[in-house]
CSV table of C-alpha atoms in Angstrom, one decimal:
chain,number,residue,atom,x,y,z
U,1,UNK,CA,14.4,0.6,29.8
U,2,UNK,CA,14.9,2.3,26.5
U,3,UNK,CA,13.8,-0.8,24.6
U,4,UNK,CA,10.7,-1.3,26.8
U,5,UNK,CA,9.2,2.1,26.0
U,6,UNK,CA,10.0,1.6,22.3
U,7,UNK,CA,8.3,-1.8,22.3
U,8,UNK,CA,5.3,-0.1,24.0
U,9,UNK,CA,5.0,2.5,21.3
U,10,UNK,CA,5.2,-0.1,18.5
U,11,UNK,CA,2.6,-2.1,20.3
U,12,UNK,CA,0.3,0.9,20.5
U,13,UNK,CA,1.0,1.6,16.8
U,14,UNK,CA,0.0,-1.9,15.7
U,15,UNK,CA,-3.1,-1.9,17.9
U,16,UNK,CA,-4.1,1.4,16.5
U,17,UNK,CA,-3.7,0.1,13.0
U,18,UNK,CA,-5.8,-3.0,13.7
U,19,UNK,CA,-8.4,-0.8,15.3
U,20,UNK,CA,-8.5,1.4,12.2
U,21,UNK,CA,-8.9,-1.6,10.0
U,22,UNK,CA,-11.7,-2.9,12.2
U,23,UNK,CA,-13.4,0.5,12.1
U,24,UNK,CA,-13.2,0.4,8.3
U,25,UNK,CA,-14.5,-3.1,8.1
U,26,UNK,CA,-17.3,-2.9,10.6
U,27,UNK,CA,-18.4,0.8,10.6
U,28,UNK,CA,-17.6,1.9,7.1
U,29,UNK,CA,-17.9,-1.3,5.0
U,30,UNK,CA,-20.3,-4.2,5.1
U,31,UNK,CA,-18.5,-7.3,6.3
U,32,UNK,CA,-21.7,-9.4,6.0
U,33,UNK,CA,-21.2,-10.5,2.4
U,34,UNK,CA,-23.0,-13.6,1.2
U,35,UNK,CA,-20.7,-16.6,1.3
U,36,UNK,CA,-21.1,-19.4,-1.1
U,37,UNK,CA,-21.6,-21.7,1.9
U,38,UNK,CA,-24.8,-19.9,3.1
U,39,UNK,CA,-26.3,-19.2,-0.3
U,40,UNK,CA,-27.9,-21.0,-3.2
U,41,UNK,CA,-27.6,-20.3,-6.9
U,42,UNK,CA,-30.6,-19.7,-9.1
U,43,UNK,CA,-30.6,-18.8,-12.8
U,44,UNK,CA,-33.0,-16.7,-14.9
U,45,UNK,CA,-33.2,-15.8,-18.6
U,46,UNK,CA,-34.0,-12.3,-19.6
U,47,UNK,CA,-34.6,-10.9,-23.1
U,48,UNK,CA,-32.9,-7.7,-22.2
U,49,UNK,CA,-31.0,-6.9,-19.0
U,50,UNK,CA,-30.5,-3.2,-19.7
U,51,UNK,CA,-27.7,-1.9,-17.4
U,52,UNK,CA,-27.7,-4.8,-14.9
U,53,UNK,CA,-24.2,-5.5,-13.5
U,54,UNK,CA,-22.6,-8.3,-11.6
U,55,UNK,CA,-22.9,-7.8,-7.8
U,56,UNK,CA,-26.2,-5.9,-8.3
U,57,UNK,CA,-28.6,-6.5,-5.4
U,58,UNK,CA,-31.5,-8.9,-5.6
U,59,UNK,CA,-34.5,-7.5,-3.6
U,60,UNK,CA,-37.7,-9.0,-2.5
U,61,UNK,CA,-40.2,-6.5,-1.0
U,62,UNK,CA,-37.4,-4.0,-1.0
U,63,UNK,CA,-35.1,-6.1,1.2
U,64,UNK,CA,-31.7,-7.2,-0.2
U,65,UNK,CA,-31.8,-11.1,-0.2
U,66,UNK,CA,-28.9,-11.8,-2.6
U,67,UNK,CA,-26.6,-10.6,-5.3
U,68,UNK,CA,-26.1,-11.1,-9.0
U,69,UNK,CA,-23.0,-13.4,-9.4
U,70,UNK,CA,-22.6,-13.7,-13.1
U,71,UNK,CA,-24.2,-12.5,-16.4
U,72,UNK,CA,-23.8,-14.5,-19.6
U,73,UNK,CA,-25.2,-14.8,-23.1
U,74,UNK,CA,-27.0,-17.9,-24.4
U,75,UNK,CA,-26.1,-18.2,-28.1
U,76,UNK,CA,-29.1,-20.6,-28.7
U,77,UNK,CA,-32.0,-18.6,-27.4
U,78,UNK,CA,-30.3,-15.2,-27.8
U,79,UNK,CA,-31.2,-14.3,-24.2
U,80,UNK,CA,-29.1,-13.1,-21.3
U,81,UNK,CA,-28.6,-15.7,-18.5
U,82,UNK,CA,-28.2,-14.2,-15.1
U,83,UNK,CA,-26.9,-16.3,-12.2
U,84,UNK,CA,-28.1,-15.1,-8.8
U,85,UNK,CA,-26.8,-16.0,-5.3
U,86,UNK,CA,-29.6,-15.9,-2.8
U,87,UNK,CA,-29.1,-16.1,1.0
U,88,UNK,CA,-30.1,-19.5,2.1
U,89,UNK,CA,-32.1,-18.1,5.0
U,90,UNK,CA,-34.7,-17.0,2.4
U,91,UNK,CA,-36.5,-19.7,0.5
U,92,UNK,CA,-38.7,-18.8,-2.5
U,93,UNK,CA,-41.5,-20.8,-4.2
U,94,UNK,CA,-40.7,-22.4,-7.6
U,95,UNK,CA,-43.0,-20.0,-9.5
U,96,UNK,CA,-41.3,-16.9,-8.2
U,97,UNK,CA,-41.0,-14.1,-10.8
U,98,UNK,CA,-37.9,-12.0,-11.5
U,99,UNK,CA,-38.0,-8.5,-13.0
U,100,UNK,CA,-35.3,-6.0,-13.5
U,101,UNK,CA,-36.1,-2.7,-11.9
U,102,UNK,CA,-34.3,0.7,-11.5
U,103,UNK,CA,-34.0,2.3,-8.1
U,104,UNK,CA,-35.0,5.9,-8.6
U,105,UNK,CA,-35.0,7.7,-11.9
U,106,UNK,CA,-31.2,7.4,-12.6
U,107,UNK,CA,-30.3,4.8,-10.0
U,108,UNK,CA,-28.7,1.4,-10.2
U,109,UNK,CA,-30.6,-1.5,-11.6
U,110,UNK,CA,-31.5,-4.5,-9.5
U,111,UNK,CA,-33.6,-7.7,-9.7
U,112,UNK,CA,-36.9,-7.7,-7.9
U,113,UNK,CA,-38.2,-11.2,-6.9
U,114,UNK,CA,-42.0,-11.6,-6.4
U,115,UNK,CA,-42.9,-14.8,-4.6
U,116,UNK,CA,-45.4,-17.1,-6.2
U,117,UNK,CA,-47.8,-19.6,-4.6
U,118,UNK,CA,-46.1,-22.9,-5.4
U,119,UNK,CA,-45.7,-25.3,-2.5
U,120,UNK,CA,-42.3,-26.5,-3.8
U,121,UNK,CA,-39.3,-24.3,-3.0
U,122,UNK,CA,-36.4,-23.2,-5.3
U,123,UNK,CA,-33.3,-25.3,-5.0
U,124,UNK,CA,-29.7,-24.9,-6.1
U,125,UNK,CA,-29.4,-24.6,-9.9
U,126,UNK,CA,-33.1,-24.0,-10.6
U,127,UNK,CA,-34.2,-21.6,-13.4
U,128,UNK,CA,-36.8,-19.0,-12.9
U,129,UNK,CA,-39.5,-19.2,-15.5
U,130,UNK,CA,-41.3,-15.9,-15.1
U,131,UNK,CA,-39.0,-13.0,-16.0
U,132,UNK,CA,-39.6,-9.5,-17.0
U,133,UNK,CA,-36.9,-7.6,-18.9
U,134,UNK,CA,-35.5,-4.2,-18.1
U,135,UNK,CA,-37.3,-1.2,-19.4
U,136,UNK,CA,-35.3,0.5,-22.1
U,137,UNK,CA,-36.1,4.1,-22.3
U,138,UNK,CA,-35.6,4.3,-26.1
U,139,UNK,CA,-38.2,1.6,-26.6
U,140,UNK,CA,-40.6,3.4,-24.3
U,141,UNK,CA,-40.3,6.6,-26.2
U,142,UNK,CA,-40.6,4.7,-29.5
U,143,UNK,CA,-43.8,3.0,-28.3
U,144,UNK,CA,-45.2,6.4,-27.1
U,145,UNK,CA,-44.5,8.0,-30.5
U,146,UNK,CA,-45.9,5.1,-32.4
U,147,UNK,CA,-49.0,5.2,-30.2
U,148,UNK,CA,-49.4,8.9,-30.7
U,149,UNK,CA,-49.1,8.6,-34.5
U,150,UNK,CA,-51.6,5.7,-34.4
U,151,UNK,CA,-54.0,7.8,-32.3
U,152,UNK,CA,-53.8,10.8,-34.6
U,153,UNK,CA,-54.5,8.6,-37.7
U,154,UNK,CA,-57.7,7.5,-36.0
U,155,UNK,CA,-58.3,11.1,-35.0
U,156,UNK,CA,-59.3,10.0,-31.5
U,157,UNK,CA,-57.3,12.8,-29.9
U,158,UNK,CA,-54.1,12.8,-27.7
U,159,UNK,CA,-56.0,11.7,-24.6
U,160,UNK,CA,-56.3,8.1,-25.7
U,161,UNK,CA,-52.9,8.0,-27.3
U,162,UNK,CA,-51.3,8.2,-23.9
U,163,UNK,CA,-52.5,4.7,-23.2
U,164,UNK,CA,-50.1,3.5,-25.8
U,165,UNK,CA,-47.2,3.8,-23.3
E,1,UNK,CA,25.0,23.2,-34.6
E,2,UNK,CA,25.6,19.7,-35.7
E,3,UNK,CA,28.1,19.2,-32.9
E,4,UNK,CA,25.7,20.4,-30.1
E,5,UNK,CA,22.9,18.2,-31.5
E,6,UNK,CA,25.2,15.2,-31.3
E,7,UNK,CA,26.2,16.2,-27.8
E,8,UNK,CA,22.7,16.4,-26.6
E,9,UNK,CA,21.8,13.1,-28.2
E,10,UNK,CA,24.8,11.5,-26.5
E,11,UNK,CA,23.6,13.0,-23.2
E,12,UNK,CA,20.1,11.4,-23.6
E,13,UNK,CA,21.7,8.1,-24.5
E,14,UNK,CA,24.0,8.2,-21.4
E,15,UNK,CA,21.0,9.0,-19.2
E,16,UNK,CA,18.9,6.1,-20.6
E,17,UNK,CA,21.8,3.6,-20.2
E,18,UNK,CA,22.5,4.9,-16.7
E,19,UNK,CA,18.8,4.5,-15.8
E,20,UNK,CA,18.7,0.9,-17.0
E,21,UNK,CA,21.9,0.1,-15.2
E,22,UNK,CA,20.6,1.5,-12.0
E,23,UNK,CA,17.3,-0.3,-12.4
E,24,UNK,CA,19.1,-3.6,-12.8
E,25,UNK,CA,21.2,-2.8,-9.7
E,26,UNK,CA,18.1,-1.9,-7.7
E,27,UNK,CA,16.5,-5.2,-8.7
E,28,UNK,CA,19.6,-7.1,-7.6
E,29,UNK,CA,19.6,-5.1,-4.3
E,30,UNK,CA,15.9,-5.9,-3.8
E,31,UNK,CA,16.4,-9.6,-4.2
E,32,UNK,CA,19.5,-9.5,-1.9
E,33,UNK,CA,17.3,-7.8,0.7
E,34,UNK,CA,14.6,-10.5,0.4
E,35,UNK,CA,17.3,-13.2,0.6
E,36,UNK,CA,18.7,-11.8,3.8
E,37,UNK,CA,15.3,-11.1,5.5
E,38,UNK,CA,15.3,-14.5,7.1
E,39,UNK,CA,18.2,-13.5,9.3
E,40,UNK,CA,16.6,-10.2,10.3
E,41,UNK,CA,13.3,-11.9,11.3
E,42,UNK,CA,15.3,-14.0,13.8
E,43,UNK,CA,16.4,-10.7,15.4
E,44,UNK,CA,13.0,-9.2,15.5
E,45,UNK,CA,13.9,-6.3,17.9
E,46,UNK,CA,15.8,-4.7,15.0
E,47,UNK,CA,12.6,-4.7,12.9
E,48,UNK,CA,10.6,-3.3,15.9
E,49,UNK,CA,13.1,-0.4,16.2
E,50,UNK,CA,12.6,0.4,12.5
E,51,UNK,CA,8.8,0.2,12.9
E,52,UNK,CA,9.2,2.8,15.6
E,53,UNK,CA,11.4,5.1,13.6
E,54,UNK,CA,9.4,4.9,10.3
E,55,UNK,CA,5.9,4.1,11.5
E,56,UNK,CA,5.4,5.5,15.0
E,57,UNK,CA,7.2,8.7,14.2
E,58,UNK,CA,5.2,9.3,11.0
E,59,UNK,CA,2.0,8.9,13.0
E,60,UNK,CA,1.4,12.6,13.8
E,61,UNK,CA,1.7,13.8,10.2
E,62,UNK,CA,-0.5,10.9,8.9
E,63,UNK,CA,-3.3,11.5,11.4
E,64,UNK,CA,-3.4,15.2,11.1
E,65,UNK,CA,-3.3,15.3,7.3
E,66,UNK,CA,-5.9,12.4,7.2
E,67,UNK,CA,-8.2,14.5,9.3
E,68,UNK,CA,-7.8,17.6,7.2
E,69,UNK,CA,-8.2,15.7,3.9
E,70,UNK,CA,-11.4,14.2,5.2
E,71,UNK,CA,-12.7,17.5,6.3
E,72,UNK,CA,-11.9,19.1,2.9
E,73,UNK,CA,-13.6,16.2,1.1
E,74,UNK,CA,-16.7,16.8,3.3
E,75,UNK,CA,-16.9,20.5,2.4
E,76,UNK,CA,-16.2,20.1,-1.3
E,77,UNK,CA,-18.4,17.0,-1.7
E,78,UNK,CA,-21.3,18.7,0.0
E,79,UNK,CA,-21.0,21.7,-2.3
E,80,UNK,CA,-21.2,19.5,-5.4
E,81,UNK,CA,-23.8,17.0,-4.1
E,82,UNK,CA,-26.1,19.8,-2.9
E,83,UNK,CA,-26.8,20.8,-6.6
E,84,UNK,CA,-28.2,17.3,-7.1
E,85,UNK,CA,-30.1,17.3,-3.9
E,86,UNK,CA,-28.3,14.2,-2.6
E,87,UNK,CA,-26.4,15.5,0.4
E,88,UNK,CA,-26.9,12.1,2.2
E,89,UNK,CA,-24.5,10.5,-0.3
E,90,UNK,CA,-21.6,12.5,1.2
E,91,UNK,CA,-20.7,9.5,3.4
E,92,UNK,CA,-20.3,7.3,0.2
E,93,UNK,CA,-18.2,10.0,-1.5
E,94,UNK,CA,-15.9,10.5,1.5
E,95,UNK,CA,-15.5,6.8,2.4
E,96,UNK,CA,-14.9,5.5,-1.2
E,97,UNK,CA,-12.5,8.2,-2.2
E,98,UNK,CA,-10.5,7.7,1.0
E,99,UNK,CA,-10.5,3.9,1.2
E,100,UNK,CA,-9.9,3.3,-2.5
E,101,UNK,CA,-7.5,6.2,-3.5
E,102,UNK,CA,-6.6,9.0,-1.2
E,103,UNK,CA,-5.8,6.8,1.9
E,104,UNK,CA,-3.2,4.6,0.2
E,105,UNK,CA,-1.8,7.3,-2.1
E,106,UNK,CA,-1.6,10.3,0.1
E,107,UNK,CA,-0.3,8.3,3.1
E,108,UNK,CA,2.3,6.8,0.8
E,109,UNK,CA,3.4,10.2,-0.5
E,110,UNK,CA,3.7,11.5,3.1
E,111,UNK,CA,5.5,8.3,4.1
E,112,UNK,CA,8.0,8.8,1.2
E,113,UNK,CA,8.8,12.3,2.3
E,114,UNK,CA,8.8,11.7,6.0
E,115,UNK,CA,10.3,8.2,6.4
E,116,UNK,CA,11.7,7.4,3.0
E,117,UNK,CA,14.0,10.5,3.0
E,118,UNK,CA,15.1,9.7,6.5
E,119,UNK,CA,16.1,6.1,5.5
E,120,UNK,CA,18.0,7.4,2.5
E,121,UNK,CA,19.9,10.0,4.6
E,122,UNK,CA,20.7,7.5,7.3
E,123,UNK,CA,22.1,4.8,5.0
E,124,UNK,CA,23.8,7.4,2.8
E,125,UNK,CA,25.5,8.9,5.9
E,126,UNK,CA,26.4,5.4,7.1
E,127,UNK,CA,28.1,4.8,3.8
E,128,UNK,CA,29.8,8.2,3.7
E,129,UNK,CA,31.2,7.7,7.2
E,130,UNK,CA,32.3,4.2,6.2
E,131,UNK,CA,30.2,2.4,8.8
E,132,UNK,CA,29.0,-0.1,6.2
E,133,UNK,CA,32.5,-0.8,5.2
E,134,UNK,CA,33.5,-1.3,8.8
E,135,UNK,CA,30.7,-3.8,9.2
E,136,UNK,CA,31.9,-5.8,6.3
E,137,UNK,CA,35.4,-5.8,7.9
E,138,UNK,CA,33.9,-7.4,10.9
E,139,UNK,CA,32.1,-10.0,8.8
E,140,UNK,CA,28.7,-8.5,9.5
E,141,UNK,CA,26.6,-8.3,6.3
E,142,UNK,CA,25.3,-4.7,6.1
E,143,UNK,CA,22.3,-5.9,4.0
E,144,UNK,CA,21.2,-8.3,6.7
E,145,UNK,CA,22.0,-6.0,9.6
E,146,UNK,CA,21.1,-2.6,8.3
E,147,UNK,CA,19.0,-2.9,5.1
E,148,UNK,CA,16.6,-5.8,5.6
E,149,UNK,CA,15.3,-4.6,9.1
E,150,UNK,CA,14.6,-1.2,7.6
E,151,UNK,CA,12.8,-2.8,4.7
E,152,UNK,CA,10.5,-4.9,6.8
E,153,UNK,CA,9.9,-2.2,9.3
E,154,UNK,CA,8.7,0.2,6.7
E,155,UNK,CA,6.7,-2.4,4.7
E,156,UNK,CA,4.9,-3.4,7.9
E,157,UNK,CA,4.2,0.2,8.9
E,158,UNK,CA,2.8,1.4,5.5
E,159,UNK,CA,-0.6,-0.5,5.5
E,160,UNK,CA,-1.2,0.4,9.1
E,161,UNK,CA,-0.5,4.1,8.4
E,162,UNK,CA,-2.8,4.0,5.3
E,163,UNK,CA,-5.6,2.4,7.4
E,164,UNK,CA,-5.2,5.1,10.1
E,165,UNK,CA,-5.2,7.8,7.4
E,166,UNK,CA,-8.5,6.5,5.9
E,167,UNK,CA,-10.1,6.1,9.3
E,168,UNK,CA,-9.1,9.6,10.4
E,169,UNK,CA,-10.3,11.0,7.0
E,170,UNK,CA,-13.7,9.4,7.4
E,171,UNK,CA,-13.9,10.9,10.9
E,172,UNK,CA,-13.0,14.3,9.5
E,173,UNK,CA,-15.8,13.9,6.9
E,174,UNK,CA,-18.2,13.0,9.7
E,175,UNK,CA,-17.1,16.0,11.7
E,176,UNK,CA,-17.8,18.4,8.8
E,177,UNK,CA,-20.8,16.7,7.3
E,178,UNK,CA,-22.7,15.8,10.4
E,179,UNK,CA,-21.5,18.1,13.1
E,180,UNK,CA,-20.9,21.3,11.0
E,181,UNK,CA,-23.3,21.1,8.1
E,182,UNK,CA,-26.0,19.0,9.7
E,183,UNK,CA,-26.5,16.0,7.5
E,184,UNK,CA,-28.4,13.2,9.1
E,185,UNK,CA,-26.0,11.0,11.0
E,186,UNK,CA,-27.9,7.8,10.3
E,187,UNK,CA,-28.1,8.4,6.6
E,188,UNK,CA,-24.4,9.3,6.5
E,189,UNK,CA,-23.3,5.9,8.0
E,190,UNK,CA,-26.0,3.6,6.4
E,191,UNK,CA,-25.4,4.9,2.9
E,192,UNK,CA,-21.7,4.5,3.4
E,193,UNK,CA,-22.1,0.9,4.7
E,194,UNK,CA,-24.3,0.0,1.8
E,195,UNK,CA,-21.8,1.3,-0.8
E,196,UNK,CA,-18.4,0.2,0.7
E,197,UNK,CA,-17.6,-3.4,0.3
E,198,UNK,CA,-15.0,-5.0,2.6
E,199,UNK,CA,-13.2,-7.2,0.0
E,200,UNK,CA,-13.6,-5.0,-3.1
E,201,UNK,CA,-12.8,-1.6,-1.5
E,202,UNK,CA,-11.1,-2.0,1.8
E,203,UNK,CA,-8.9,-5.0,1.2
E,204,UNK,CA,-7.9,-3.6,-2.2
E,205,UNK,CA,-6.9,-0.4,-0.5
E,206,UNK,CA,-4.8,-2.3,2.0
E,207,UNK,CA,-3.2,-4.2,-0.9
E,208,UNK,CA,-2.4,-0.9,-2.6
E,209,UNK,CA,-0.7,0.5,0.4
E,210,UNK,CA,1.3,-2.7,0.8
E,211,UNK,CA,2.6,-2.4,-2.8
E,212,UNK,CA,3.4,1.3,-2.3
E,213,UNK,CA,5.2,0.5,0.9
E,214,UNK,CA,7.5,-1.9,-0.9
E,215,UNK,CA,8.1,0.5,-3.8
E,216,UNK,CA,8.9,3.5,-1.5
E,217,UNK,CA,11.2,1.5,0.8
E,218,UNK,CA,13.1,-0.2,-2.0
E,219,UNK,CA,13.7,3.2,-3.7
E,220,UNK,CA,14.7,4.8,-0.4
E,221,UNK,CA,17.1,2.0,0.6
E,222,UNK,CA,18.7,1.7,-2.8
E,223,UNK,CA,19.2,5.5,-3.2
E,224,UNK,CA,20.9,5.5,0.2
E,225,UNK,CA,23.0,2.5,-0.5
E,226,UNK,CA,24.0,3.8,-3.9
E,227,UNK,CA,24.6,7.4,-2.8
E,228,UNK,CA,28.1,8.9,-3.6
E,229,UNK,CA,29.8,9.1,-0.2
E,230,UNK,CA,29.9,12.9,0.0
E,231,UNK,CA,27.7,15.5,1.7
E,232,UNK,CA,26.4,16.6,-1.7
E,233,UNK,CA,25.8,13.0,-2.8
E,234,UNK,CA,23.7,12.2,0.2
E,235,UNK,CA,21.6,15.3,-0.2
E,236,UNK,CA,21.0,14.6,-3.9
E,237,UNK,CA,20.1,11.0,-3.0
E,238,UNK,CA,17.5,12.2,-0.5
E,239,UNK,CA,15.9,14.5,-3.0
E,240,UNK,CA,15.9,11.7,-5.6
E,241,UNK,CA,14.2,9.4,-3.2
E,242,UNK,CA,11.3,11.7,-2.7
E,243,UNK,CA,10.9,12.5,-6.4
E,244,UNK,CA,11.3,8.9,-7.7
E,245,UNK,CA,9.1,7.3,-5.0
E,246,UNK,CA,6.3,9.9,-5.5
E,247,UNK,CA,6.4,9.2,-9.3
E,248,UNK,CA,6.5,5.5,-8.6
E,249,UNK,CA,3.5,5.7,-6.2
E,250,UNK,CA,1.4,7.6,-8.7
E,251,UNK,CA,2.3,5.3,-11.7
E,252,UNK,CA,1.7,2.2,-9.7
E,253,UNK,CA,-1.6,3.6,-8.5
E,254,UNK,CA,-2.8,3.9,-12.0
E,255,UNK,CA,-1.8,0.3,-12.8
E,256,UNK,CA,-3.3,-1.1,-9.7
E,257,UNK,CA,-6.5,0.9,-10.1
E,258,UNK,CA,-6.9,-0.3,-13.7
E,259,UNK,CA,-6.6,-3.9,-12.4
E,260,UNK,CA,-8.8,-3.6,-9.3
E,261,UNK,CA,-11.7,-1.3,-10.2
E,262,UNK,CA,-12.5,-1.8,-13.8
E,263,UNK,CA,-16.1,-2.2,-12.9
E,264,UNK,CA,-16.7,-5.5,-14.8
């Protein structure tokens, strides 16, 4: 009798532990990670990736369709090569463009895909041709200042200089 | 002057040598425990009894402190996040800090003081009353009969307790954030789900608690087994268990965090 109640308590304890883990897995975390079996790998070269990190989301029309799996450096072209895993439920045309965007003013950086019009679809190992680098704030400020100085030299006033951004 | 300096130097040296000697003994004790665990798995009811005494009986303290830690995180996090106008990120803050750090660490600290000290006192008293020696007289190996079941019972209990702690804490954060303060419930859960990864965050937290469980249990068992067989010796061993295992948990936590969450 003594052993039976003890077994019952241990059983309840283990079930509660499994329930807590399930709660963490399903309600708190996102179990639905992209597996290599259900995704395909695409590469893209960027001149500058800014603050992009591995596992950053890849979005198309704002919906997450994949994740960045690896970031490397090509010593021949001096460009960053970004490998992306895209969920195989979503197929994109061959001339899809990739650009690095920032969510919000100070948010994480992600890759936005814009579908092209090609009839052929991207396959495993393809490289995206149309890429747009991350916007680097320092360059932006530099361009703005250069444009402003240029505008003042031509004495066209500050109104036109703002187009230099 | 010179003499007292020499004496204190000798004291430090004796302490260090004693520490290294005990560390080696503890490692030998740990490997002996692992070697004898096959026998204790064949008598699983012994392990079940130890899961009861170190896991089930620690349940109340773990659940209640998890709830309160989560509620405090909710209040404090809200105060800070409000200055940036991002109150909805409270779910992320509560969930990540619990699942990654506070769940495993605080649960292990509580476990060390609740179950670890009990294990040390029990084994120390068994040794002081010569029960362990009596077992050896009857050709029963005390490590296989007494130590190994306690080891596995505690090591199995620890990840379960840490998961329950994290779950209760998130519930506490939900209670304060959504029920009391009035953050939108949908934003609370969806932001949390977007930020918490199952493999990176939750499984790493479980792994941490498993490592802490091994460390706490080995320290508790060894201190009990090595305690001088007197009332004073057992009481000092119990104190040492709590101090040493708390330090071990925090030190190991730093090492594990450095390996797991370097961000690259």
